[in-house]
Short mmCIF file of C-alpha atoms in Angstrom, two decimals:
data_model
loop_
_atom_site.label_atom_id
_atom_site.label_comp_id
_atom_site.label_asym_id
_atom_site.label_seq_id
_atom_site.Cartn_x
_atom_site.Cartn_y
_atom_site.Cartn_z
CA MET A 1151 94.31 -159.26 108.09
CA TYR A 1152 95.24 -161.86 105.51
CA SER A 1153 98.97 -161.39 106.01
CA LEU A 1154 98.48 -161.58 109.78
CA LEU A 1155 96.63 -164.86 109.41
CA LEU A 1156 99.40 -166.31 107.28
CA ALA A 1157 101.98 -165.37 109.89
CA ALA A 1158 99.99 -166.55 112.90
CA PRO A 1159 100.95 -169.91 114.35
CA PRO A 1160 98.15 -172.46 114.80
CA ASP A 1161 98.90 -172.53 118.54
CA ARG A 1162 98.28 -168.84 118.91
CA LYS A 1163 99.90 -166.80 121.64
CA PHE A 1164 96.52 -166.16 123.31
CA PRO A 1165 94.53 -169.39 122.88
CA ASP A 1166 91.73 -168.15 125.16
CA ILE A 1167 90.82 -165.46 122.66
CA ILE A 1168 88.31 -166.60 120.08
CA LEU A 1169 88.98 -165.29 116.61
CA SER A 1170 86.25 -165.23 113.99
CA ALA A 1171 85.91 -163.76 110.54
CA ALA A 1172 82.89 -162.56 108.58
CA VAL A 1173 83.34 -164.29 105.25
CA ILE A 1174 81.72 -164.28 101.83
CA SER A 1175 79.80 -167.41 100.96
CA SER A 1176 80.80 -167.72 97.32
CA ILE A 1177 83.90 -169.91 97.12
CA GLU A 1178 84.70 -168.74 93.58
CA HIS A 1179 84.42 -165.07 94.55
CA ASN A 1180 86.52 -165.66 97.66
CA ARG A 1181 89.42 -167.26 95.84
CA ASN A 1182 89.44 -165.02 92.76
CA HIS A 1183 88.48 -161.59 94.10
CA VAL A 1184 88.62 -161.09 97.87
CA PHE A 1185 91.25 -163.72 98.71
CA GLN A 1186 89.41 -165.18 101.69
CA ASP A 1187 90.57 -168.76 101.97
CA TRP A 1188 88.54 -169.10 105.14
CA MET A 1189 88.11 -172.86 104.95
CA ARG A 1190 91.89 -173.16 105.05
CA TRP A 1191 92.03 -170.65 107.92
CA LEU A 1192 89.61 -172.86 109.87
CA LYS A 1193 91.52 -176.05 109.07
CA LEU A 1194 94.83 -174.55 110.16
CA GLY A 1195 93.39 -173.05 113.33
CA PHE A 1196 93.95 -169.41 112.36
CA ILE A 1197 90.30 -168.65 113.12
CA ASP A 1198 87.86 -170.43 115.38
CA TYR A 1199 84.60 -169.56 113.58
CA ALA A 1200 83.55 -168.37 110.15
CA PHE A 1201 80.48 -166.14 110.15
CA ILE A 1202 79.28 -166.80 106.63
CA MET A 1203 77.53 -163.84 105.03
CA SER A 1204 74.95 -165.73 103.03
CA TYR A 1205 72.55 -162.92 102.29
CA TYR A 1206 70.36 -164.20 99.46
CA SER A 1207 66.68 -163.91 98.73
CA ASP A 1208 66.84 -166.85 96.29
CA ILE A 1209 66.56 -170.03 98.39
CA ASP A 1210 68.11 -172.17 95.64
CA LEU A 1211 71.19 -169.95 95.51
CA PHE A 1212 71.34 -169.94 99.32
CA HIS A 1213 71.24 -173.76 99.35
CA LYS A 1214 73.87 -174.00 96.59
CA ARG A 1215 76.23 -171.68 98.48
CA MET A 1216 75.75 -173.48 101.79
CA THR A 1217 76.35 -176.94 100.35
CA GLY A 1218 79.26 -175.69 98.22
CA PHE A 1219 81.61 -175.62 101.21
CA TYR A 1220 80.15 -178.54 103.14
CA ASP A 1221 82.86 -180.14 105.25
CA THR A 1222 81.83 -182.41 108.13
CA ASN A 1223 85.05 -181.58 109.99
CA LEU A 1224 84.27 -177.85 109.99
CA LEU A 1225 80.49 -177.63 110.34
CA ASP A 1226 80.63 -176.96 114.07
CA ARG A 1227 82.64 -173.85 113.27
CA TYR A 1228 80.29 -172.39 110.63
CA VAL A 1229 77.82 -169.73 111.69
CA ILE A 1230 75.38 -169.16 108.84
CA GLY A 1231 74.40 -165.53 108.38
CA ILE A 1232 70.88 -164.75 107.24
CA GLY A 1233 70.11 -161.30 105.88
CA LEU A 1234 66.86 -160.00 107.27
CA TRP A 1235 67.47 -156.73 105.46
CA TYR A 1236 67.89 -158.40 102.07
CA LYS A 1237 64.26 -158.32 100.90
CA ASN A 1238 63.63 -161.67 102.53
CA ASN A 1239 60.09 -162.64 103.35
CA LEU A 1240 59.26 -164.85 106.30
CA ASP A 1241 59.02 -168.01 104.21
CA THR A 1242 62.51 -167.44 102.75
CA ILE A 1243 64.00 -166.87 106.20
CA ARG A 1244 62.28 -169.99 107.50
CA LYS A 1245 63.72 -172.06 104.63
CA GLN A 1246 67.20 -170.61 105.20
CA ILE A 1247 67.07 -171.55 108.89
CA GLU A 1248 65.99 -175.06 107.93
CA VAL A 1249 68.83 -175.43 105.40
CA SER A 1250 71.30 -174.26 108.06
CA ARG A 1251 69.97 -176.80 110.53
CA LYS A 1252 70.14 -179.64 108.03
CA LEU A 1253 73.81 -178.79 107.48
CA GLU A 1254 74.30 -179.03 111.26
CA ALA A 1255 76.16 -175.73 111.34
CA ALA A 1256 77.14 -174.24 114.70
CA GLY A 1257 74.29 -171.77 114.44
CA ASN A 1258 72.89 -168.71 112.74
CA CYS A 1259 73.43 -165.02 112.99
CA PHE A 1260 70.99 -162.46 111.67
CA PHE A 1261 71.85 -159.20 109.99
CA ALA A 1262 70.94 -156.56 110.75
CA PHE A 1263 69.81 -156.29 114.35
CA GLU A 1264 67.99 -153.07 113.48
CA ASP A 1265 65.77 -154.98 111.03
CA LEU A 1266 65.04 -157.63 113.63
CA MET A 1267 63.86 -154.97 116.05
CA LYS A 1268 61.70 -153.23 113.43
CA SER A 1269 59.58 -156.25 112.65
CA SER A 1270 57.53 -158.19 115.19
CA GLU A 1271 57.01 -160.80 112.44
CA TYR A 1272 60.76 -161.50 112.38
CA SER A 1273 60.86 -161.68 116.16
CA GLN A 1274 57.94 -164.13 116.29
CA LEU A 1275 59.46 -166.31 113.56
CA LEU A 1276 62.80 -166.49 115.33
CA LYS A 1277 61.15 -167.24 118.67
CA SER A 1278 59.45 -170.23 117.05
CA TYR A 1279 62.86 -171.64 116.08
CA TYR A 1280 64.82 -170.52 119.11
CA GLU A 1281 62.63 -171.14 122.12
CA LYS A 1282 65.51 -171.37 124.57
CA GLU A 1283 67.78 -168.50 125.46
CA ALA A 1284 70.82 -168.42 123.22
CA ARG A 1285 74.11 -169.34 124.78
CA PRO A 1286 77.43 -168.10 123.46
CA ILE A 1287 78.62 -170.22 120.59
CA PHE A 1288 82.09 -170.34 122.05
CA ALA A 1289 80.84 -172.44 124.94
CA LYS A 1290 81.15 -175.34 122.47
CA ASN A 1291 84.68 -174.38 121.45
CA ARG A 1292 87.11 -177.22 122.00
CA ARG A 1293 89.79 -174.90 123.32
CA ILE A 1294 87.72 -172.90 125.75
CA SER A 1295 85.82 -174.05 128.77
CA LYS A 1296 82.86 -172.17 130.17
CA THR A 1297 84.95 -171.54 133.27
CA ALA A 1298 87.67 -169.83 131.21
CA PHE A 1299 85.08 -167.57 129.61
CA HIS A 1300 83.58 -166.54 132.94
CA LYS A 1301 87.00 -165.76 134.37
CA GLN A 1302 87.65 -163.34 131.51
CA ARG A 1303 84.57 -161.27 132.21
#
């Protein structure tokens, strides 16, 4: 995928297609080991959203990782991943949601759906934060109108 991203023009051939990447939240690990320069990909328009896999049970480490790539020009394209499966208790998940909201990220995603369905406690917690029905994140995308999305379906 990396070589494809390098070759892709910023004004992609199919601009109505939203491209996202699940990315690792450690900047050092990204650059030195997995070669995910996802902040650059966002800046150059190669991807529309980064789904940041920030699966930590340590809230201080979670906060450090989230603020480590803080960029006001990109925040509306960050989706902060929270690992329900990663030995997280309700208080940790609550704090992670609050950190994500303070950063003004585009939203959250929760992994794994199976774990969400297993626990009514998780469901109740998330309902307390997300009272309204979720709408697709791409409805906020600068390139795509809601009309364009509905036409594709």
